[in-house]
Tab-separated table of C-alpha atoms and ligand atoms in Angstrom:
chain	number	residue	atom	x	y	z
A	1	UNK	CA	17.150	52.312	-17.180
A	2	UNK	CA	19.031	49.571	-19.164
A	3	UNK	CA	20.571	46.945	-16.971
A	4	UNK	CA	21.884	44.654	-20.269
A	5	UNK	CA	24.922	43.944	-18.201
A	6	UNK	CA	23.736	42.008	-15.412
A	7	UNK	CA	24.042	37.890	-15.374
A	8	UNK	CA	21.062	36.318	-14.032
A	9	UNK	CA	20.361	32.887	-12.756
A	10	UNK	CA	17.524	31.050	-13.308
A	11	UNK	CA	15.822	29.769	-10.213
A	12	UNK	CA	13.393	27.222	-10.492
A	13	UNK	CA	11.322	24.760	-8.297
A	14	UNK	CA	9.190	22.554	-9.439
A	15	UNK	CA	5.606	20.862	-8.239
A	16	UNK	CA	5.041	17.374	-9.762
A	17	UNK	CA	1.339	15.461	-9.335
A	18	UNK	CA	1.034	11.573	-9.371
A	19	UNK	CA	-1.559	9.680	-10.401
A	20	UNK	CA	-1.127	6.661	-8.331
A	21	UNK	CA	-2.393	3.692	-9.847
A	22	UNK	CA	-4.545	1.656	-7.103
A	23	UNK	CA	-7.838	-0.196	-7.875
A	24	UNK	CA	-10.032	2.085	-5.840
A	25	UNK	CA	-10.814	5.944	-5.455
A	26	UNK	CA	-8.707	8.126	-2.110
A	27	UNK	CA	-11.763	8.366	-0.239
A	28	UNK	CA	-14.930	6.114	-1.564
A	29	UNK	CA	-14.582	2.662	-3.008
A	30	UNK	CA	-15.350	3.592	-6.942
A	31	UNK	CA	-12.894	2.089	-9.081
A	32	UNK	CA	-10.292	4.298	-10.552
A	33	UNK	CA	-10.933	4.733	-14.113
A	34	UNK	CA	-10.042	3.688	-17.242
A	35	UNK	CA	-8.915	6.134	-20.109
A	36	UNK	CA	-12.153	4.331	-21.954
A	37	UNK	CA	-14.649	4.380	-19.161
A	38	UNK	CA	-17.873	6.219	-20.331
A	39	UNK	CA	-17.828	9.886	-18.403
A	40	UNK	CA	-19.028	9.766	-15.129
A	41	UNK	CA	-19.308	6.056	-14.636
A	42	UNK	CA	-16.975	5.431	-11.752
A	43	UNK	CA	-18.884	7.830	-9.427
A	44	UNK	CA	-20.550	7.906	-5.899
A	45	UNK	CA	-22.012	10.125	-3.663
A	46	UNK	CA	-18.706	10.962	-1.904
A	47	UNK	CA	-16.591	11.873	-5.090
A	48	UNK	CA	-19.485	13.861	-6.451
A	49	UNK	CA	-19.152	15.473	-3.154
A	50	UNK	CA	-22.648	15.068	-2.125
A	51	UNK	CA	-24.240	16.401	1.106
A	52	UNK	CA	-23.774	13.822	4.075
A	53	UNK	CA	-21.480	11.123	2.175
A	54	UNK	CA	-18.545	10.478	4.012
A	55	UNK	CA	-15.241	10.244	3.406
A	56	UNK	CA	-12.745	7.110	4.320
A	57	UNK	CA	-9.201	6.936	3.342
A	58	UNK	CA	-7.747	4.926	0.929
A	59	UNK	CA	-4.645	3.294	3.161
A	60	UNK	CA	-3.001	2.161	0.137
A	61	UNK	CA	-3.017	5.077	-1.277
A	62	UNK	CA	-1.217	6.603	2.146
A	63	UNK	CA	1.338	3.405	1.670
A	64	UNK	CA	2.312	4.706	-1.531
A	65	UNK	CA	2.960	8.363	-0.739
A	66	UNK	CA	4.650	7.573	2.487
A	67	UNK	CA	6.695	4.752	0.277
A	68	UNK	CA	7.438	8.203	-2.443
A	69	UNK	CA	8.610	10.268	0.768
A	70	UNK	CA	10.866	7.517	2.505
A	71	UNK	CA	12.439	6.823	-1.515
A	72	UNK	CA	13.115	10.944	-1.594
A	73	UNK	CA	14.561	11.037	1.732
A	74	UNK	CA	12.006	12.696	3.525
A	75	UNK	CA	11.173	12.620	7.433
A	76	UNK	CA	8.054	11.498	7.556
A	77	UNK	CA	5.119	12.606	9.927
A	78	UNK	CA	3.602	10.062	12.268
A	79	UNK	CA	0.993	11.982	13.272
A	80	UNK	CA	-0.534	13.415	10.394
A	81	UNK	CA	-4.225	14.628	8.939
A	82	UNK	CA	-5.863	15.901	6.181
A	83	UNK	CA	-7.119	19.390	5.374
A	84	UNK	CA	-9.791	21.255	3.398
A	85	UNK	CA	-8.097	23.523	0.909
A	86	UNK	CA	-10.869	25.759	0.161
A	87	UNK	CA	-11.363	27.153	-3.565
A	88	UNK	CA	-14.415	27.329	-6.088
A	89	UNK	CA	-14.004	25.779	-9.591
A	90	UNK	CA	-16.342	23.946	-11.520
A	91	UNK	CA	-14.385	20.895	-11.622
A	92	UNK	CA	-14.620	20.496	-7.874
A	93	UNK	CA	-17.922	19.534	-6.597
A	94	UNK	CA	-17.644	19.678	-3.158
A	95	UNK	CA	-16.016	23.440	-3.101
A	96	UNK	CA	-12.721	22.274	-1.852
A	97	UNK	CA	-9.978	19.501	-2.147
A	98	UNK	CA	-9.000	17.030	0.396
A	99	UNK	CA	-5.239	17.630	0.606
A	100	UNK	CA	-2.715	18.578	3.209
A	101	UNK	CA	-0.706	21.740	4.119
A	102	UNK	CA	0.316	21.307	7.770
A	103	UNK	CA	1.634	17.905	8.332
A	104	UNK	CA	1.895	16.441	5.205
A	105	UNK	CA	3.121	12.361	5.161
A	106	UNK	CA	6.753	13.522	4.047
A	107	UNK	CA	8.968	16.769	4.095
A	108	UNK	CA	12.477	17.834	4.274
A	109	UNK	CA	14.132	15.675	1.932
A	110	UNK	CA	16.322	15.643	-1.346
A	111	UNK	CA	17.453	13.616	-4.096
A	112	UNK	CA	20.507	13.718	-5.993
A	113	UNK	CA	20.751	13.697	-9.024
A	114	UNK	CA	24.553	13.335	-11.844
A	115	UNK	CA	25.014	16.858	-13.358
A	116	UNK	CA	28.196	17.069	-15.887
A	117	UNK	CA	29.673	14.225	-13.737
A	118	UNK	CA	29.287	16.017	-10.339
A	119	UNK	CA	26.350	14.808	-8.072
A	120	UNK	CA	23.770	17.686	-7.668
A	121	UNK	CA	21.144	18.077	-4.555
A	122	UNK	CA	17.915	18.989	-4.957
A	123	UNK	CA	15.699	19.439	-2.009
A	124	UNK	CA	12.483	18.352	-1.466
A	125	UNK	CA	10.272	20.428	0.518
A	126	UNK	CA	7.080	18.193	0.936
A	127	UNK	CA	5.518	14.938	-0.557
A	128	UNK	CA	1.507	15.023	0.530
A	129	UNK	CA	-1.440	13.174	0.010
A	130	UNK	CA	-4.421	14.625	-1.858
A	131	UNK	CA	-7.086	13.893	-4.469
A	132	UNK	CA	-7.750	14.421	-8.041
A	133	UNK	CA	-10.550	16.734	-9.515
A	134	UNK	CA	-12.923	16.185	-12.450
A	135	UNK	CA	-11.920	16.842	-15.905
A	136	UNK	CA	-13.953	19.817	-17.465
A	137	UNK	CA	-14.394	19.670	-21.808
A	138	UNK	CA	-15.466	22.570	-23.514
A	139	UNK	CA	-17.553	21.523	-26.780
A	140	UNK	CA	-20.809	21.905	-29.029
A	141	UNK	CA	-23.679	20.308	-28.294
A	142	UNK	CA	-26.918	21.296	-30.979
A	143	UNK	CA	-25.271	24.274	-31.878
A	144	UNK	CA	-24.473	25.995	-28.343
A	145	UNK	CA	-21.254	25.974	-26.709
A	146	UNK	CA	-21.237	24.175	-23.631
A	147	UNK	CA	-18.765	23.159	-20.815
A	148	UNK	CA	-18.535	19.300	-20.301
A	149	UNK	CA	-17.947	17.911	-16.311
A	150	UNK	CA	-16.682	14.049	-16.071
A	151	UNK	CA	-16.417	13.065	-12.405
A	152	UNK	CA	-14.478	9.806	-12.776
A	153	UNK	CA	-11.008	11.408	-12.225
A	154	UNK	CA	-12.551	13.615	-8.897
A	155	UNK	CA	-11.331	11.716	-5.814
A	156	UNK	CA	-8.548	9.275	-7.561
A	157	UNK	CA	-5.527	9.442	-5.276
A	158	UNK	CA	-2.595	11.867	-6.396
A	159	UNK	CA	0.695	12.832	-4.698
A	160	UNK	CA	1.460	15.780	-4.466
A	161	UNK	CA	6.278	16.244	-4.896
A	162	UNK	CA	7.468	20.059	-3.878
A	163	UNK	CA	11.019	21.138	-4.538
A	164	UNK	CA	13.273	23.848	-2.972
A	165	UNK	CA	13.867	26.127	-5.440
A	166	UNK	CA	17.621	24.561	-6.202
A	167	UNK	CA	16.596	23.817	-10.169
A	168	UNK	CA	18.826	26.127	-12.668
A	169	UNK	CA	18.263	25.396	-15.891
A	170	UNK	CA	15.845	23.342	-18.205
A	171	UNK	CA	17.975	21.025	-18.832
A	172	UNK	CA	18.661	20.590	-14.905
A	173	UNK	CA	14.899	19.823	-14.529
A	174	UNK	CA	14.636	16.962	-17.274
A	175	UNK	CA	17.391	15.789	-15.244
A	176	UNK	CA	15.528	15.501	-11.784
A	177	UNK	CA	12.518	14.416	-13.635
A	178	UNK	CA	13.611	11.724	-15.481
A	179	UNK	CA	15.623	10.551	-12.168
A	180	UNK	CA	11.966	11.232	-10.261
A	181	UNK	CA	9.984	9.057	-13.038
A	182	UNK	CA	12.617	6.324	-12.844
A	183	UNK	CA	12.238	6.105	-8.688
A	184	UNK	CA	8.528	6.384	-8.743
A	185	UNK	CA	8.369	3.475	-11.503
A	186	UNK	CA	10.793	1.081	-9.380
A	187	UNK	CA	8.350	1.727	-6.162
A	188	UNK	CA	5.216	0.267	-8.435
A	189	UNK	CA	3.042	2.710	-6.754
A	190	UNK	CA	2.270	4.748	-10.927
A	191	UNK	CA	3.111	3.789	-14.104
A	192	UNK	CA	3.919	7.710	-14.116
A	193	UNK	CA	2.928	7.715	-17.647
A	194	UNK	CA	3.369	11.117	-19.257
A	195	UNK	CA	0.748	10.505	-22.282
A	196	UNK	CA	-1.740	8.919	-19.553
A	197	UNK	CA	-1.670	12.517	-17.262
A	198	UNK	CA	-0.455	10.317	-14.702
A	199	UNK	CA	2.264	12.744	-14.087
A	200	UNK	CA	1.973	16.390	-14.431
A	201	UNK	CA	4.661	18.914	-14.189
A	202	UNK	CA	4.590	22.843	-13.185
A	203	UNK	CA	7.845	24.754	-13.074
A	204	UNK	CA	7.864	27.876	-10.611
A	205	UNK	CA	10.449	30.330	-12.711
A	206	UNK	CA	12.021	33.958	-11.785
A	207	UNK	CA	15.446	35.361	-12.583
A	208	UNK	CA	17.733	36.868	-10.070
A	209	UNK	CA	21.418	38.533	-10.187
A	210	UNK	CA	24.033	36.252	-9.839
A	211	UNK	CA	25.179	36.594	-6.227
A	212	UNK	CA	22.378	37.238	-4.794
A	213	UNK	CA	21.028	34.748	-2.548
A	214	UNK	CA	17.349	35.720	-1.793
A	215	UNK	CA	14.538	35.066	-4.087
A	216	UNK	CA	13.385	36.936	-6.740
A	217	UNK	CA	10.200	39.162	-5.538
A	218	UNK	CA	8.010	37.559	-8.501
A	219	UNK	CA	7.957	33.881	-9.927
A	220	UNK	CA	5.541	32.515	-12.807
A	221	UNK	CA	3.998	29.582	-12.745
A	222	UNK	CA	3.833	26.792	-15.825
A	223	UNK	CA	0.940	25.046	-15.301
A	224	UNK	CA	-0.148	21.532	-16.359
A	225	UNK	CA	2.630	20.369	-18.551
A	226	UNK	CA	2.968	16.617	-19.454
A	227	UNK	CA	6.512	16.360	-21.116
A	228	UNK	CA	9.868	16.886	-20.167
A	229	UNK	CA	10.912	18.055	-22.874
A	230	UNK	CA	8.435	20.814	-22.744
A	231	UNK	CA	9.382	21.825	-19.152
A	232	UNK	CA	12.599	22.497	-20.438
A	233	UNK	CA	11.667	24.323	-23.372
A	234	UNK	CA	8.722	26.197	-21.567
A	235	UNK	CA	12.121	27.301	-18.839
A	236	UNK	CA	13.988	28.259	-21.480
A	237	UNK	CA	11.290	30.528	-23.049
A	238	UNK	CA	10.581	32.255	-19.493
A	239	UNK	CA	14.152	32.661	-18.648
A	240	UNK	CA	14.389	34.392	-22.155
A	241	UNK	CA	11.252	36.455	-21.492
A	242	UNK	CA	12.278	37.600	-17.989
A	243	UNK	CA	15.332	38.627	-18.739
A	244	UNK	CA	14.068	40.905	-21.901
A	245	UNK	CA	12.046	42.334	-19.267
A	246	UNK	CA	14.478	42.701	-16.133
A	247	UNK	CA	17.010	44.533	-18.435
A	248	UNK	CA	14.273	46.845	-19.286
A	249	UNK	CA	14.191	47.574	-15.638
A	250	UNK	CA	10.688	45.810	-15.442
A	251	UNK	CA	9.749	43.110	-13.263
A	252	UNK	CA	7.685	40.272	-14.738
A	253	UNK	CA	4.132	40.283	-13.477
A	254	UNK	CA	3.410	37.483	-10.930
A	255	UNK	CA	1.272	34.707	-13.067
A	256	UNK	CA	0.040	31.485	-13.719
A	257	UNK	CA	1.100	30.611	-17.468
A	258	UNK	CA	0.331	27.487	-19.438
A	259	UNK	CA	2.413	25.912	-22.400
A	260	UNK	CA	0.934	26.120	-25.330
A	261	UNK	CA	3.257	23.312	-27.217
A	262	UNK	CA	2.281	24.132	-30.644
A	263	UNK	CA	3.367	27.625	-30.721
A	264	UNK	CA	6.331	26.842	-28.356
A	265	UNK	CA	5.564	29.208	-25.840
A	266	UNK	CA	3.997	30.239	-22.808
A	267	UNK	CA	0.907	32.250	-22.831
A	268	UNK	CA	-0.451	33.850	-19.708
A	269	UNK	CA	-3.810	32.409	-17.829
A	270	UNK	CA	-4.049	34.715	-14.882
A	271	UNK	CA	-2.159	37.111	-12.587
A	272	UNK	CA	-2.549	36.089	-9.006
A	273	UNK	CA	-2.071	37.628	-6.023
A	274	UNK	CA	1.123	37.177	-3.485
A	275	UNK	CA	-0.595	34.086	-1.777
A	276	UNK	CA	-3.761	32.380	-2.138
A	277	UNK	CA	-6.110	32.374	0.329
A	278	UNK	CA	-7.608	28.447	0.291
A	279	UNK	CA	-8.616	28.905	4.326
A	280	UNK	CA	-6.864	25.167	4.590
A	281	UNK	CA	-8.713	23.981	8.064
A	282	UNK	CA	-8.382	20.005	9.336
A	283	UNK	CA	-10.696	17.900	7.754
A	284	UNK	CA	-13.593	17.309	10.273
A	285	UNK	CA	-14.685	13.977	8.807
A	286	UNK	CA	-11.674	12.442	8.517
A	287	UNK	CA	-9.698	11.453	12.074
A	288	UNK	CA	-5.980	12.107	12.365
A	289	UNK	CA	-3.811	9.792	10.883
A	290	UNK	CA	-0.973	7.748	13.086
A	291	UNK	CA	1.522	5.797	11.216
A	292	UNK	CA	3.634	3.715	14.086
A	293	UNK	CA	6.680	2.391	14.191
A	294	UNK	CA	5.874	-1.004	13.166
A	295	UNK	CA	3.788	0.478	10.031
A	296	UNK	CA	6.476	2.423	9.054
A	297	UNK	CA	8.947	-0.057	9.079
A	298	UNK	CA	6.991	-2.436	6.791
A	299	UNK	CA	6.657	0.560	4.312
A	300	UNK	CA	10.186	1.131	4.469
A	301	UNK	CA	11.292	-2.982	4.274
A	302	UNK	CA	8.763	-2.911	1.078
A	303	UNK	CA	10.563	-0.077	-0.864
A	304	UNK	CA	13.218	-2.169	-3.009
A	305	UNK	CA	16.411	-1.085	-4.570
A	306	UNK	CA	15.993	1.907	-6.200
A	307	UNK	CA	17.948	2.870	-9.611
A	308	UNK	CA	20.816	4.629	-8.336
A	309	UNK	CA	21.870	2.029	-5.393
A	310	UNK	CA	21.224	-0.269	-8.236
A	311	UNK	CA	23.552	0.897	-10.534
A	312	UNK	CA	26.473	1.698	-8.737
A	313	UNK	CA	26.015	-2.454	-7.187
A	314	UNK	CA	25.753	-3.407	-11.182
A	315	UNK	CA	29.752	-0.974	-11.404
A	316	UNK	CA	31.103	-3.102	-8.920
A	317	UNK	CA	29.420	-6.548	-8.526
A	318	UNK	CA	29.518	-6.816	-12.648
A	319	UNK	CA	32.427	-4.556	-13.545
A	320	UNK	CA	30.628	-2.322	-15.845
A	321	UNK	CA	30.965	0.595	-17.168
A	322	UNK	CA	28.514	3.687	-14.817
A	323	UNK	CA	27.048	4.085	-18.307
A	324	UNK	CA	26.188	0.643	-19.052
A	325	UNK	CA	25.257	0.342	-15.622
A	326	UNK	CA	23.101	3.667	-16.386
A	327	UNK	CA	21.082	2.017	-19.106
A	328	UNK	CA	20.592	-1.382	-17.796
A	329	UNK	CA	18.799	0.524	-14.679
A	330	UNK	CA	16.264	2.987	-16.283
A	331	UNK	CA	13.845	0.320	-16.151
A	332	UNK	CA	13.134	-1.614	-12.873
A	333	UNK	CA	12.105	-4.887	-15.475
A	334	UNK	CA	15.059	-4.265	-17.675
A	335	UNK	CA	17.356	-4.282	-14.648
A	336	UNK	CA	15.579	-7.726	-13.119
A	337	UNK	CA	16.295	-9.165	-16.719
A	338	UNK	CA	19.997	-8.089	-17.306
A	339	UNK	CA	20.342	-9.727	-13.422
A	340	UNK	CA	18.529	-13.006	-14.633
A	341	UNK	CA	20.646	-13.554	-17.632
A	342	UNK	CA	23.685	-13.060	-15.393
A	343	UNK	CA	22.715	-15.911	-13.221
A	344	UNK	CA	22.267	-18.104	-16.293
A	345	UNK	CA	25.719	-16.888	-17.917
A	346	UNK	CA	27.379	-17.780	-14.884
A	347	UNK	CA	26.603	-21.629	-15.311
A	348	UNK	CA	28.485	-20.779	-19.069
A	349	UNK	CA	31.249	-18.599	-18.089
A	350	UNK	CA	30.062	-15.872	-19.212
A	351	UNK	CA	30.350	-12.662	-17.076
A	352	UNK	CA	28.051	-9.863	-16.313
A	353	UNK	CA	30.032	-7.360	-18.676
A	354	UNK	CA	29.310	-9.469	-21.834
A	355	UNK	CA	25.798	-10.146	-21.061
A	356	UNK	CA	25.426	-6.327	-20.431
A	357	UNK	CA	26.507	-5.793	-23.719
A	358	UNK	CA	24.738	-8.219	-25.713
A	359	UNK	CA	21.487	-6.243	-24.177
A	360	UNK	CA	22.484	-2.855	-24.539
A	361	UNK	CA	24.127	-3.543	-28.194
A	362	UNK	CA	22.069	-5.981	-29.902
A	363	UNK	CA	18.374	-4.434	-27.953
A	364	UNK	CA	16.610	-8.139	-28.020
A	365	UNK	CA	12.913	-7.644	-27.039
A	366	UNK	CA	12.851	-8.379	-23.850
A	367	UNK	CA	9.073	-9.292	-23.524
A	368	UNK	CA	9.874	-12.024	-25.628
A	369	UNK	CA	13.090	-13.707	-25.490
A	370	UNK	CA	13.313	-15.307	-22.313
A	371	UNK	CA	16.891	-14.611	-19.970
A	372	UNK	CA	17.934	-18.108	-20.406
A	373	UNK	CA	17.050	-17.776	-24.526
A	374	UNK	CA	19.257	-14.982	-24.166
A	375	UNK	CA	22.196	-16.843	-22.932
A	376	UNK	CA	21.875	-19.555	-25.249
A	377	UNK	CA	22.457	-16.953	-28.073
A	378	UNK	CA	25.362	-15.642	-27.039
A	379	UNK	CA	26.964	-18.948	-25.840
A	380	UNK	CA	26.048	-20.201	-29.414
A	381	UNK	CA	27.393	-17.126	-30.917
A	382	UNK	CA	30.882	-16.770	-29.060
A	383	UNK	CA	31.340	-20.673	-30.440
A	384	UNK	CA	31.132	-19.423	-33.951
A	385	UNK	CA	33.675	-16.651	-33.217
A	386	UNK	CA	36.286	-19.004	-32.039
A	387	UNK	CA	35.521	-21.395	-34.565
A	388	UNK	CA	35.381	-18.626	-37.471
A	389	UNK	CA	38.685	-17.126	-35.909
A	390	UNK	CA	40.896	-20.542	-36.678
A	391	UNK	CA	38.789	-21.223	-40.194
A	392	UNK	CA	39.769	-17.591	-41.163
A	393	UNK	CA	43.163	-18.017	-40.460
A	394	UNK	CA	43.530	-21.221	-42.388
A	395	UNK	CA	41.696	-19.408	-45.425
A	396	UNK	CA	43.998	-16.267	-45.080
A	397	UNK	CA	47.423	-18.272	-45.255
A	398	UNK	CA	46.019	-20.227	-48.200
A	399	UNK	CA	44.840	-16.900	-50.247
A	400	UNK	CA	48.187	-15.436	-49.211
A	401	UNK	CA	50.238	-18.387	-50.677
A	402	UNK	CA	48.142	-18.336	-54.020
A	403	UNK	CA	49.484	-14.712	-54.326
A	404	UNK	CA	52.472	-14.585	-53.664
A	405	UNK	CA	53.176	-11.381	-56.081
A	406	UNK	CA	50.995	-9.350	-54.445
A	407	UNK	CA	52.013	-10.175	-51.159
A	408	UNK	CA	55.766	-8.885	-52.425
A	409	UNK	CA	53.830	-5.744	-53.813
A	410	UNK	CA	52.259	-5.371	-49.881
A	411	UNK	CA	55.541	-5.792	-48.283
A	412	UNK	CA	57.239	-3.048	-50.374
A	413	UNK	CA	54.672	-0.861	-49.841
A	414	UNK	CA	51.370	-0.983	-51.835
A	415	UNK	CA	49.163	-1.673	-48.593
A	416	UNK	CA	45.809	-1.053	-50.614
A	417	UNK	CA	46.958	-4.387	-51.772
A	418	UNK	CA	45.019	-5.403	-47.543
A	419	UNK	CA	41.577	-4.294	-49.830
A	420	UNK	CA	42.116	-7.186	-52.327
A	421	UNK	CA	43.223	-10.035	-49.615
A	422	UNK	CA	39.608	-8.470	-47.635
A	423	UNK	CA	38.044	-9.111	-50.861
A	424	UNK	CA	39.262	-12.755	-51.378
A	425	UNK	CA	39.007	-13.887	-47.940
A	426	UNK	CA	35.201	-12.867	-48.000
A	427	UNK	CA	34.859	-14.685	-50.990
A	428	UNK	CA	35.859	-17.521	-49.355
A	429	UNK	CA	34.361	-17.329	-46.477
A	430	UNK	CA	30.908	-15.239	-47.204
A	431	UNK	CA	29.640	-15.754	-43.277
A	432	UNK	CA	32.918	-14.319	-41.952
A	433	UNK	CA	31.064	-10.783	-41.926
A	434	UNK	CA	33.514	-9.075	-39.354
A	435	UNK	CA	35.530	-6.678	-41.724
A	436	UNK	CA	37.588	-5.376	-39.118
A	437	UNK	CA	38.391	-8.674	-37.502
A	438	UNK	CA	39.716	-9.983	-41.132
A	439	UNK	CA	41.960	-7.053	-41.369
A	440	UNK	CA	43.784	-7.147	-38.157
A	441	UNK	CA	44.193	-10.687	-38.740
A	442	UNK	CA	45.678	-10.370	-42.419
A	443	UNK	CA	47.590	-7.127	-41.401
A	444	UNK	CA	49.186	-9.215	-38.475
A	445	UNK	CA	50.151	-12.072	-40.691
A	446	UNK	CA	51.658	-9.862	-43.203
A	447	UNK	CA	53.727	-8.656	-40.263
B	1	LIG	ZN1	-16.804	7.549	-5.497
């Protein structure tokens, strides 16, 4: 059968894991490690998942996701718990993960995100609470092959972001990503570092005929991918590879696939079956979890403006432009210093728009020059403009007046004559560096 004429859509959802960065471990006290921390340091008896320990939650931690959930509009569950999800794996000591699956802290929300100047939805189907697992090396030791187990990572506290499957395109998903990176970076609760494996990325993929509004009846799954460039690229290689295969009249076999970034390509890791069987059941030595009214409300006071309120307050309070506005808000500490230079320039004269594009033009180092530094720059600068501005206007009428032949020659026509008064004026004046500014002033005078 060759079906080479149907359009397909890609349809894509995606499942994002976050490191949070607090000082202690989801459920014991051990310190969350360090990239540099000797393996299996940071460990106890309940992240090794030894008989008897017990558990105790890391409220923090439950802060922070609720705090991820609230910022993605998500309702969020005030009576909650936690769950055993139930799988083998060597990097999981105790035979299962402490996560969620029925109530988890948030579900049922969306953010939006600016798609070819349109704003686009994308749901979010659940934000839950669960914990990290150890990090498994394979390697030789005196010759043999061995697999390597470090247990610091088991048990730090990661969150756990679910989409609907809204996502169409690679490019779509960098899109939501970097807007999701941005939001969890303004909340302080991860650096969401990519390099650091404090976020990790895995695309769900299938193809279906445009029109059709069901799912597909397979989807693959990227695993494990820490750039977003290479969620886009590893889309664009599935949608490519389904659709070789759909208009062969195949379906693509169910799968989990990892990206293999060297090749450029995905490479299959196992075929699973239509659902997993992890035998989730509450988690008997941890009580439910109530988050009142008053709690929630301090969570929800502590979450501060996020990038996209931020902006669009920068397009009206400051007058700038949605893409300087954009910029100056991709960065929480960027933002705080654009608005602290602002204050300063105000005392000067000197309005928001300007200051915005001294930063975004000139890219001082922020770490270093101080917002008030800042201002004193430009103030100092804008002098030397207006003084430069009557000084070169003075210099022009004098080198005009010294030639008056080829001023004639300009006026009847031989305007590459403006190159030779350019010429003269900078030798004049060697700090009047502004080439363009010199020519609109000697075309205007030659007027
Ligand atoms: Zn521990």
């Amino acid at each position: 059968m060759n079906n080479t004429n149907t359009q397909y859509e890609t349809v894509v959802g995606m499942e994002i894991h976050v490191e949070l960065s607090t000082t202690t471990k989801m459920f014991c006290r051990c310190p969350v490690p360090t990239l540099t921390d000797k393996p299996n340091t940071r460990t106890c008896p309940v992240c090794l998942g030894l008989p008897g320990a017990l558990p105790f939650p890391n409220t923090k931690a439950i802060d922070s996701c609720i705090q991820i959930g609230l910022a993605l509009n998500c309702t969020v569950n005030k009576d909650s718990f936690f769950e055993r999800k139930n799988y083998f794996y060597p990097d999981l000591a105790k035979g299962f993960q402490t996560s969620q699956f029925l109530h988890p802290f948030g579900e049922k929300g969306y953010l939006d995100i600016k798609l070819n100047g349109a704003t686009k939805r994308i749901g979010i189907t659940r934000v839950h609470m669960e914990e990290d697992t150890g990090k498994l090396s394979h390697a030789t030791v005196d010759g043999k092959e061995v697999s390597l187990i470090d247990f610091n990572r088991s048990g730090v506290p990661l969150v756990e972001i679910v989409t609907e499957p809204d996502i169409r395109s690679g490019e779509e998903a960098k899109i939501f990503l970097t807007e999701l990176q941005k939001i969890i970076r303004y909340l302080g609760v991860s650096d969401a570092a990519m390099e650091k494996g404090h976020m990790r990325l895995e695309p769900n993929i299938s193809l279906r005929p445009v029109g059709q509004k069901t799912l597909a009846k397979y989807k693959v799954e990227v695993k494990n991918i820490n750039s977003f460039v290479y969620v886009d690229k590893a889309i664009q290689f599935e949608e490519k590879r389904h659709k070789e295969l759909l208009d062969k009249g195949k379906v693509p076999v169910q799968e989990t696939r990892g990206w293999n970034e060297f090749k450029s390509k995905t490479v299959s890791q196992r075929s699973k079956e239509e659902a997993h069987d992890y035998r989730y059941f509450p988690e008997p030595d941890i009580p439910p979890i109530s988050v009142t009214s008053e709690q929630l409300s301090v969570i929800r006071k502590s979450i501060p403006e996020l990038p996209e309120a931020k902006a669009k307050r920068f397009v009206t309070e400051f007058g700038l432009s949605e893409y300087n506005a954009e910029i100056l808000t991709r960065e929480a500490n960027l933002a705080k210093y654009f608005e602290e230079a602002v204050a300063v320039a105000k005392e000067h004269n000197i309005d928001g728009k300007t200051v915005a594009n001294w930063i975004i033009n000139k890219k001082p180092n922020i770490e270093e020059l101080l917002p008030a530094s800042l201002v004193k720059i430009i103030v100092e600068q804008s002098t030397v403009e207006r003084f430069d501005e009557t000084k070169l206007e003075e210099t022009i009428k004098q080198i005009l007046e010294k030639n008056p032949t080829q001023v004639a020659d300009y006026k009847a026509g031989k305007i590459q004559l403006l190159g030779f008064f350019i010429g003269q004026t900078k030798q004049a004046l060697p700090n009047a560096k502004d080439t363009e500014q010199i020519r609109n002033l000697i075309s205007k005078m030659l007027e």
